[in-house]
Amino acid sequence: MLIIGNLCSVYAQIDSSQYHTSINDSVVTVDTAAIDSNKTKPKTSSNSGFNSKVEYKSADSMKFDVAKEKVYLYGKGEVYYETTELKADYIELNLQTNEVYARGVPDSNGVDQGTPVFKDKDQEIEANDIKYNFDSRKGLITEAVTQQGDGYIVGTLVKKQPDNVIYIKDGKLCPCEDREAKTFVKARKLKIIPDDKIVTGVANLKIGAIPTPLVLPFGIFPNKQGASSGVVLPEYGFSPDQGLFLRNGGYFWSVNDNLDFLLTGDIYSRGSWGVALGSNYKRRYKYTGNVDLRYTDLFTENEQTLAVTEERIYKIYWKHAQDLKANPYQSFSADVNIYKNNRLDINSSANDYLSNSFKSNLNYTRKFGNSPFRLTLNSSYQLNRDTTAQFVLPEATLNMDRIYPFKRKYKIGRDRWYEKIGLTYSTNFRNQLKGHQDSIFTNEGVKDMQNAMKHNFGLNTSYKVMKFLSWQPFVNYSEHWEFKKLNKSWEDIDTSSNMDTVRQFGIVRDTLQEFGRYGTWDAGMNVSTKVYGSFRYRSGPIKAIRHVMTPAIGFTYRPDYTNRNYVKEVRTASDSLVNTYSIYDGSLSPYGTAPIGKESGSISFSLRNNLEMKVKSKKDTVKGEKKIKLLDQLNFATNYDIFADSMNWSNMSVIANTNLFNFFRINYNGDMDFYVVEDHIINENETRIRVNKFELNENGRLGRFNNHRLGINFSLGNKKQQERKKEKLKKMKASPYTYQNIPWTMSFGYTFNYNRPISQDTVIITQSLQFTTVINLTENWRFEGMTNFDFEKNEFGYTRFSIFRDMNCWEARITVVPKGGQQNYNFSINLKPSMFKDLKVERKRNYYDFN
């Protein structure tokens, strides 16, 4: 029976409950020129062995053999059954035995086209031909290629088992994404256990199809997606200072997808050893974090005296971040970085090495519903390069957002002047320790603990005056609660026996554990406005230049504190001399010494400048213009003390910065003194002091600069240009010996410091130059470098450079720090895929190896 129709593609769906045969021993041929697949569906026999529906289609034609219960698909045939997919240019589907056979079709040159692609769940296999039984889920495949992790496996003959385990004869394991790579592991037998491992028989590593001496009696390669528990093989090598070593070996335990632990250890033949415990954890939509604990017992031997020195090094690192979606009212974060002994610091990253301090912080914030209050609990630890430390535990702050207490509940008309008055409030409790790293937590260190509490109240508002002026009056009050007091007395004979009593040049300092309070306040106002000036061009690329000036004047008043009850007197060696002091001394309080000075009032003057240019731009299709900032800011500021009896003017600060063309930035800070400096004899010593004479009157200049700081940063690169030309360059036929459009970045930083101390007739100048670069010399070569040069010392500072080479399946890197406290080099060549991460050659020298 022949059915002819008009068909571009045929799509059929078979249900075993609907299939029946009406004519036996006949062939049903579906001609693509005669059948409309939307109206005609093939029928199948009722005794078909499929348990589920089979869907199939082809772009060219189908042929049905009713007697043999077979379907033949020609031209981009596709078969879908449960989780299985099969695509090929020729497919035979046996509806009786539940088997399928697929292969490619040779073209005019005899090359097979449309070879089979088989997929079962996440496993995909490309083959020359394939036989597969849908019932037993077994298959026989020839010339198969399948991707496993970061690499490919090629096999001459492949058997697929129902559990998706694959057995391969004459296989190649290519350890990179290039299936045609010249580097591979050749094995007569391979076994692939999905999401677990790959097992081989006798295997040989070949590079460039040339066998290497590396022959393994068997191989086991991890093939599990995600993390899996197992032994971590150590690195081995030799250190001139520490001897033979095994490093970073241990065990990795993957508890689940959200938690893992890594325990590793180091051991050296000359006695040094170390242990480390790391962990990563997370909870979806809740938090993420990681922990790293390290301890090292390092033994070094002096080459001359042969004396052995032991150094104990530890580091505690913890980082925790709460997801923003976890809780809108409270959050917790942690960033802990505590170490002991500089060597651990030097052996870490360049950023750590160049840092002057290491900071740790724990922070908890709580918001109270719709109220304006917010509570913050904080603990911090700061360790400086000189091993001095500051530990804060705890610090509690309660902040109140600005409220308007005089605002009417029901507004009628405009706001009245008093309704704009805002009130702010905050209270802070702080407990801290300061001292040397090794003594801060001793009994003596704890005795010097500083703790106090402070309440801050503020009233402020802002009004428009004469439309152009902004007037901002304010009043601030601070209430201090102190828990320690200082008592000073003069003793001719040291009779102190209390450990809290310290003798200082005849003055005895007694620390009293008593509660006390004092208050401070200040008031003032600020007035500012903006002045605009512009110049327009009728022709040329520049359309306009705009200058914005923001002049401001302010006044601040602080009362007299000389007669407060916390201000005391103590006589000195001479009965005629008396010193005043505050019983709330800065050595006892985290908020500093309570003020004891006379009343003060200062008028502040400032002028801010901004300069912009508007130019024509073809990229802006709306206005045809763009703005360019010529000068981000040029600011001048000074103060005038109305209560001082002389030299009322403070130094004038000058701040300027600009960013030209988005790659050239200039920053400047200066300090100008209006008064003259003269030489005077004080206590038979000649010294330089400021006198009440203006530079303008004496030397004909506005002032004398004491400090200059100039920073110039210059960055270049073609990363953006490369992205814009990426598609265009793909179409160009470049020389095989030239890499077109090399991506690179380069930055220079120059710093100049000028300092002229008042007491010295000398000038201190320091200069340094910083340089960093990343250059992709070719598609496979990359150079990275950074250094800085100190002009005063006439030597280079921290310097590091590295060269990276991408060799398809392999990668090589050499990193060198040629000098300084972090001197080291590291050379490595290794295969890229993680399953081959231990197949590498590595050579290291750390700072302690260079004696």
CSV table of C-alpha atoms in Angstrom, one decimal, residues 236-528:
chain,number,residue,atom,x,y,z
A,236,TYR,CA,56.9,17.2,47.7
A,237,GLY,CA,60.2,19.0,47.2
A,238,PHE,CA,63.3,20.4,48.8
A,239,SER,CA,63.9,23.6,50.7
A,240,PRO,CA,67.5,24.7,51.3
A,241,ASP,CA,66.6,26.0,54.7
A,242,GLN,CA,64.1,23.3,55.8
A,243,GLY,CA,65.2,20.3,53.9
A,244,LEU,CA,62.9,17.7,52.2
A,245,PHE,CA,59.3,18.4,52.7
A,246,LEU,CA,55.7,17.1,52.1
A,247,ARG,CA,53.3,20.0,52.1
A,248,ASN,CA,49.5,20.5,52.0
A,249,GLY,CA,48.7,16.8,52.3
A,250,GLY,CA,45.6,15.6,54.2
A,251,TYR,CA,42.0,14.8,53.8
A,252,PHE,CA,39.0,16.6,52.3
A,253,TRP,CA,35.6,15.9,53.7
A,254,SER,CA,32.5,17.0,51.8
A,255,VAL,CA,29.7,16.7,54.3
A,256,ASN,CA,27.1,18.0,51.8
A,257,ASP,CA,26.7,20.7,49.2
A,258,ASN,CA,26.7,23.3,51.9
A,259,LEU,CA,29.5,22.2,54.2
A,260,ASP,CA,33.1,20.9,53.8
A,261,PHE,CA,36.3,20.6,55.7
A,262,LEU,CA,39.9,20.4,54.6
A,263,LEU,CA,42.6,19.2,57.1
A,264,THR,CA,46.2,19.4,55.8
A,265,GLY,CA,49.6,19.2,57.2
A,266,ASP,CA,53.3,20.0,56.4
A,267,ILE,CA,56.4,18.2,57.5
A,268,TYR,CA,60.1,19.0,56.9
A,269,SER,CA,63.1,16.8,57.3
A,270,ARG,CA,64.8,19.3,59.6
A,271,GLY,CA,62.0,19.3,62.2
A,272,SER,CA,59.6,22.0,61.1
A,273,TRP,CA,55.9,21.1,60.8
A,274,GLY,CA,52.5,22.7,60.4
A,275,VAL,CA,48.8,21.9,60.4
A,276,ALA,CA,45.8,23.7,58.8
A,277,LEU,CA,42.1,23.3,59.0
A,278,GLY,CA,39.8,25.0,56.5
A,279,SER,CA,36.0,25.0,56.0
A,280,ASN,CA,33.5,26.4,53.6
A,281,TYR,CA,29.8,26.7,54.6
A,282,LYS,CA,26.7,28.2,53.2
A,283,ARG,CA,22.9,28.2,53.6
A,284,ARG,CA,20.9,29.3,50.7
A,285,TYR,CA,19.3,32.7,51.1
A,286,LYS,CA,20.8,32.8,54.6
A,287,TYR,CA,24.6,33.2,54.8
A,288,THR,CA,28.0,32.1,53.4
A,289,GLY,CA,31.4,31.9,55.0
A,290,ASN,CA,34.8,30.2,55.2
A,291,VAL,CA,37.3,29.5,58.0
A,292,ASP,CA,41.1,29.0,57.8
A,293,LEU,CA,43.1,28.1,60.9
A,294,ARG,CA,46.8,27.5,60.6
A,295,TYR,CA,49.7,26.7,63.0
A,296,THR,CA,53.3,26.2,62.1
A,297,ASP,CA,56.3,25.3,64.3
A,298,LEU,CA,59.3,26.5,62.3
A,299,PHE,CA,62.9,25.6,63.1
A,300,THR,CA,65.8,27.5,61.5
A,301,GLU,CA,69.5,27.0,62.0
A,302,ASN,CA,72.1,29.7,62.0
A,303,GLU,CA,74.8,28.8,59.5
A,304,GLN,CA,77.6,30.3,61.6
A,305,THR,CA,76.7,29.3,65.2
A,306,LEU,CA,74.5,26.3,64.2
A,307,ALA,CA,72.1,27.5,66.9
A,308,VAL,CA,68.5,26.4,66.2
A,309,THR,CA,65.7,29.0,66.6
A,310,GLU,CA,62.1,28.0,67.0
A,311,GLU,CA,59.2,30.2,65.8
A,312,ARG,CA,55.6,29.4,66.4
A,313,ILE,CA,53.3,30.9,63.9
A,314,TYR,CA,49.5,30.9,63.8
A,315,LYS,CA,46.8,32.5,61.8
A,316,ILE,CA,43.0,32.7,62.3
A,317,TYR,CA,40.9,33.8,59.3
A,318,TRP,CA,37.1,33.8,59.3
A,319,LYS,CA,34.8,35.5,56.9
A,320,HIS,CA,31.0,35.4,57.2
A,321,ALA,CA,28.4,37.3,55.2
A,322,GLN,CA,24.6,37.3,55.6
A,323,ASP,CA,22.4,37.2,52.6
A,324,LEU,CA,20.5,40.4,52.1
A,325,LYS,CA,17.3,38.4,51.8
A,326,ALA,CA,17.8,36.6,55.1
A,327,ASN,CA,16.3,39.1,57.4
A,328,PRO,CA,15.4,42.7,56.7
A,329,TYR,CA,15.7,43.7,60.4
A,330,GLN,CA,19.0,42.2,61.5
A,331,SER,CA,22.3,41.2,60.0
A,332,PHE,CA,25.6,39.7,61.2
A,333,SER,CA,29.0,39.8,59.4
A,334,ALA,CA,32.5,38.8,60.3
A,335,ASP,CA,35.9,39.5,58.9
A,336,VAL,CA,38.6,38.1,61.1
A,337,ASN,CA,42.3,38.1,60.2
A,338,ILE,CA,44.5,37.5,63.2
A,339,TYR,CA,48.1,36.3,63.0
A,340,LYS,CA,51.2,36.1,65.2
A,341,ASN,CA,54.7,36.4,63.8
A,342,ASN,CA,55.6,38.4,60.8
A,343,ARG,CA,56.6,35.4,58.7
A,344,LEU,CA,53.1,34.2,58.2
A,345,ASP,CA,52.2,37.6,57.0
A,346,ILE,CA,55.2,37.7,54.6
A,347,ASN,CA,54.3,34.3,53.2
A,348,SER,CA,50.8,35.6,52.3
A,349,SER,CA,49.6,37.8,49.4
A,350,ALA,CA,51.2,40.9,48.2
A,351,ASN,CA,48.4,43.1,49.5
A,352,ASP,CA,48.9,41.7,53.0
A,353,TYR,CA,52.6,42.2,52.7
A,354,LEU,CA,52.2,45.8,51.7
A,355,SER,CA,49.6,46.6,54.4
A,356,ASN,CA,50.5,48.5,57.5
A,357,SER,CA,47.9,46.8,59.7
A,358,PHE,CA,45.6,43.8,59.8
A,359,LYS,CA,42.0,44.4,60.9
A,360,SER,CA,39.3,42.1,62.2
A,361,ASN,CA,35.7,43.0,62.8
A,362,LEU,CA,32.5,41.4,64.1
A,363,ASN,CA,29.4,43.3,63.5
A,364,TYR,CA,25.7,42.8,64.4
A,365,THR,CA,23.0,45.3,63.4
A,366,ARG,CA,19.4,45.2,64.6
A,367,LYS,CA,16.5,47.4,63.3
A,368,PHE,CA,13.4,47.8,65.4
A,369,GLY,CA,10.5,47.6,63.0
A,370,ASN,CA,9.3,51.0,61.8
A,371,SER,CA,11.0,52.9,64.7
A,372,PRO,CA,13.9,55.3,64.0
A,373,PHE,CA,16.2,53.3,66.2
A,374,ARG,CA,19.0,51.0,65.1
A,375,LEU,CA,21.3,49.0,67.4
A,376,THR,CA,24.9,48.0,66.4
A,377,LEU,CA,27.1,45.7,68.3
A,378,ASN,CA,30.8,45.5,67.3
A,379,SER,CA,34.0,43.9,68.2
A,380,SER,CA,37.3,44.7,66.4
A,381,TYR,CA,41.0,43.8,66.6
A,382,GLN,CA,43.7,45.7,64.8
A,383,LEU,CA,47.3,44.6,64.7
A,384,ASN,CA,49.9,47.0,63.3
A,385,ARG,CA,53.1,46.3,61.6
A,386,ASP,CA,55.1,47.3,64.7
A,387,THR,CA,53.1,44.6,66.7
A,388,THR,CA,51.1,47.2,68.6
A,389,ALA,CA,47.5,46.2,68.9
A,390,GLN,CA,44.1,47.6,69.8
A,391,PHE,CA,41.2,45.3,70.9
A,392,VAL,CA,37.6,46.6,71.2
A,393,LEU,CA,35.2,44.3,73.0
A,394,PRO,CA,32.4,45.3,73.0
A,395,GLU,CA,31.3,48.5,71.3
A,396,ALA,CA,27.5,49.1,71.4
A,397,THR,CA,25.8,51.9,69.5
A,398,LEU,CA,22.2,52.9,69.5
A,399,ASN,CA,21.4,55.4,66.7
A,400,MET,CA,18.2,57.3,66.1
A,401,ASP,CA,17.4,58.5,62.6
A,402,ARG,CA,16.6,62.1,62.2
A,403,ILE,CA,13.1,63.0,63.5
A,404,TYR,CA,11.1,66.3,63.4
A,405,PRO,CA,9.7,66.6,67.0
A,406,PHE,CA,7.9,69.9,66.3
A,407,LYS,CA,6.1,68.8,63.1
A,408,ARG,CA,2.3,69.0,63.2
A,409,LYS,CA,0.5,65.7,63.0
A,410,TYR,CA,-2.0,67.2,60.5
A,411,LYS,CA,-0.3,69.5,58.1
A,412,ILE,CA,-2.3,72.6,56.9
A,413,GLY,CA,-0.5,74.9,54.5
A,414,ARG,CA,3.2,75.4,54.4
A,415,ASP,CA,5.7,74.1,57.0
A,416,ARG,CA,6.3,76.5,59.8
A,417,TRP,CA,10.0,77.4,60.5
A,418,TYR,CA,10.2,75.3,63.7
A,419,GLU,CA,8.7,72.3,61.9
A,420,LYS,CA,12.0,71.9,59.9
A,421,ILE,CA,14.1,71.5,63.1
A,422,GLY,CA,15.4,68.0,63.2
A,423,LEU,CA,16.6,66.0,66.2
A,424,THR,CA,19.3,63.3,66.1
A,425,TYR,CA,20.5,61.0,68.9
A,426,SER,CA,23.0,58.3,69.4
A,427,THR,CA,24.6,56.6,72.4
A,428,ASN,CA,27.8,54.6,72.4
A,429,PHE,CA,29.5,52.3,74.9
A,430,ARG,CA,33.1,51.4,74.1
A,431,ASN,CA,35.5,49.1,76.0
A,432,GLN,CA,39.1,48.8,74.5
A,433,LEU,CA,42.6,47.6,75.2
A,434,LYS,CA,45.8,49.0,73.7
A,435,GLY,CA,49.3,47.8,73.9
A,436,HIS,CA,51.8,45.3,72.6
A,437,GLN,CA,50.5,42.2,70.9
A,438,ASP,CA,52.1,39.9,73.6
A,439,SER,CA,51.0,41.9,76.6
A,440,ILE,CA,47.6,43.3,75.7
A,441,PHE,CA,45.8,40.4,77.3
A,442,THR,CA,48.0,40.1,80.4
A,443,ASN,CA,47.0,41.3,83.9
A,444,GLU,CA,48.9,44.5,83.4
A,445,GLY,CA,47.2,45.0,80.0
A,446,VAL,CA,43.7,44.4,81.4
A,447,LYS,CA,44.4,47.0,84.1
A,448,ASP,CA,44.8,49.6,81.4
A,449,MET,CA,41.5,48.8,79.9
A,450,GLN,CA,39.6,51.9,78.7
A,451,ASN,CA,35.8,52.1,78.9
A,452,ALA,CA,33.2,54.8,78.9
A,453,MET,CA,29.8,55.8,77.5
A,454,LYS,CA,28.7,58.8,75.5
A,455,HIS,CA,25.4,60.2,74.5
A,456,ASN,CA,25.1,62.6,71.5
A,457,PHE,CA,22.2,64.9,70.9
A,458,GLY,CA,21.9,67.2,67.9
A,459,LEU,CA,19.4,69.9,66.7
A,460,ASN,CA,19.8,71.1,63.2
A,461,THR,CA,17.8,72.5,60.3
A,462,SER,CA,18.2,74.2,56.9
A,463,TYR,CA,16.5,77.3,55.5
A,464,LYS,CA,16.6,79.1,52.3
A,465,VAL,CA,17.4,82.8,52.7
A,466,MET,CA,16.9,85.3,49.9
A,467,LYS,CA,16.3,82.3,47.6
A,468,PHE,CA,20.0,81.9,46.9
A,469,LEU,CA,21.5,81.3,50.4
A,470,SER,CA,21.4,78.1,52.4
A,471,TRP,CA,21.4,78.7,56.2
A,472,GLN,CA,22.1,75.7,58.5
A,473,PRO,CA,22.1,76.4,62.2
A,474,PHE,CA,23.0,73.6,64.7
A,475,VAL,CA,23.4,72.8,68.4
A,476,ASN,CA,25.2,69.7,69.7
A,477,TYR,CA,25.4,68.3,73.2
A,478,SER,CA,27.5,65.3,74.4
A,479,GLU,CA,27.0,63.6,77.7
A,480,HIS,CA,30.0,61.5,78.9
A,481,TRP,CA,29.9,58.8,81.5
A,482,GLU,CA,33.4,57.7,82.7
A,483,PHE,CA,34.3,54.8,85.0
A,484,LYS,CA,37.8,55.8,85.9
A,485,LYS,CA,39.4,59.0,87.2
A,486,LEU,CA,42.9,60.3,87.4
A,487,ASN,CA,44.4,61.9,90.5
A,488,LYS,CA,47.8,63.6,90.4
A,489,SER,CA,49.8,64.7,93.4
A,490,TRP,CA,53.3,65.8,94.2
A,491,GLU,CA,55.4,63.6,96.5
A,492,ASP,CA,58.9,64.5,97.5
A,493,ILE,CA,59.5,60.9,98.5
A,494,ASP,CA,58.1,57.9,96.6
A,495,THR,CA,55.9,56.1,99.1
A,496,SER,CA,53.7,54.4,96.5
A,497,SER,CA,53.0,50.7,97.1
A,498,ASN,CA,49.8,50.3,95.1
A,499,MET,CA,50.4,48.8,91.6
A,500,ASP,CA,48.0,51.3,90.2
A,501,THR,CA,50.2,54.2,91.3
A,502,VAL,CA,52.9,55.3,88.9
A,503,ARG,CA,55.7,57.8,89.8
A,504,GLN,CA,56.5,60.4,87.0
A,505,PHE,CA,59.1,63.0,87.8
A,506,GLY,CA,57.8,63.6,91.3
A,507,ILE,CA,54.1,63.6,90.2
A,508,VAL,CA,52.2,60.6,91.3
A,509,ARG,CA,49.4,59.4,89.1
A,510,ASP,CA,46.6,57.4,90.9
A,511,THR,CA,43.9,55.6,88.9
A,512,LEU,CA,40.6,55.6,90.8
A,513,GLN,CA,37.8,53.2,89.9
A,514,GLU,CA,35.0,55.7,90.2
A,515,PHE,CA,32.0,56.8,88.2
A,516,GLY,CA,31.8,60.3,86.9
A,517,ARG,CA,30.1,62.4,84.3
A,518,TYR,CA,30.7,65.6,82.3
A,519,GLY,CA,29.0,67.3,79.4
A,520,THR,CA,30.2,69.4,76.4
A,521,TRP,CA,28.3,71.4,73.9
A,522,ASP,CA,28.8,73.6,70.8
A,523,ALA,CA,26.7,75.6,68.5
A,524,GLY,CA,27.0,77.3,65.2
A,525,MET,CA,25.8,77.9,61.7
A,526,ASN,CA,26.8,77.6,58.1
A,527,VAL,CA,25.8,79.7,55.1
A,528,SER,CA,26.6,78.7,51.6
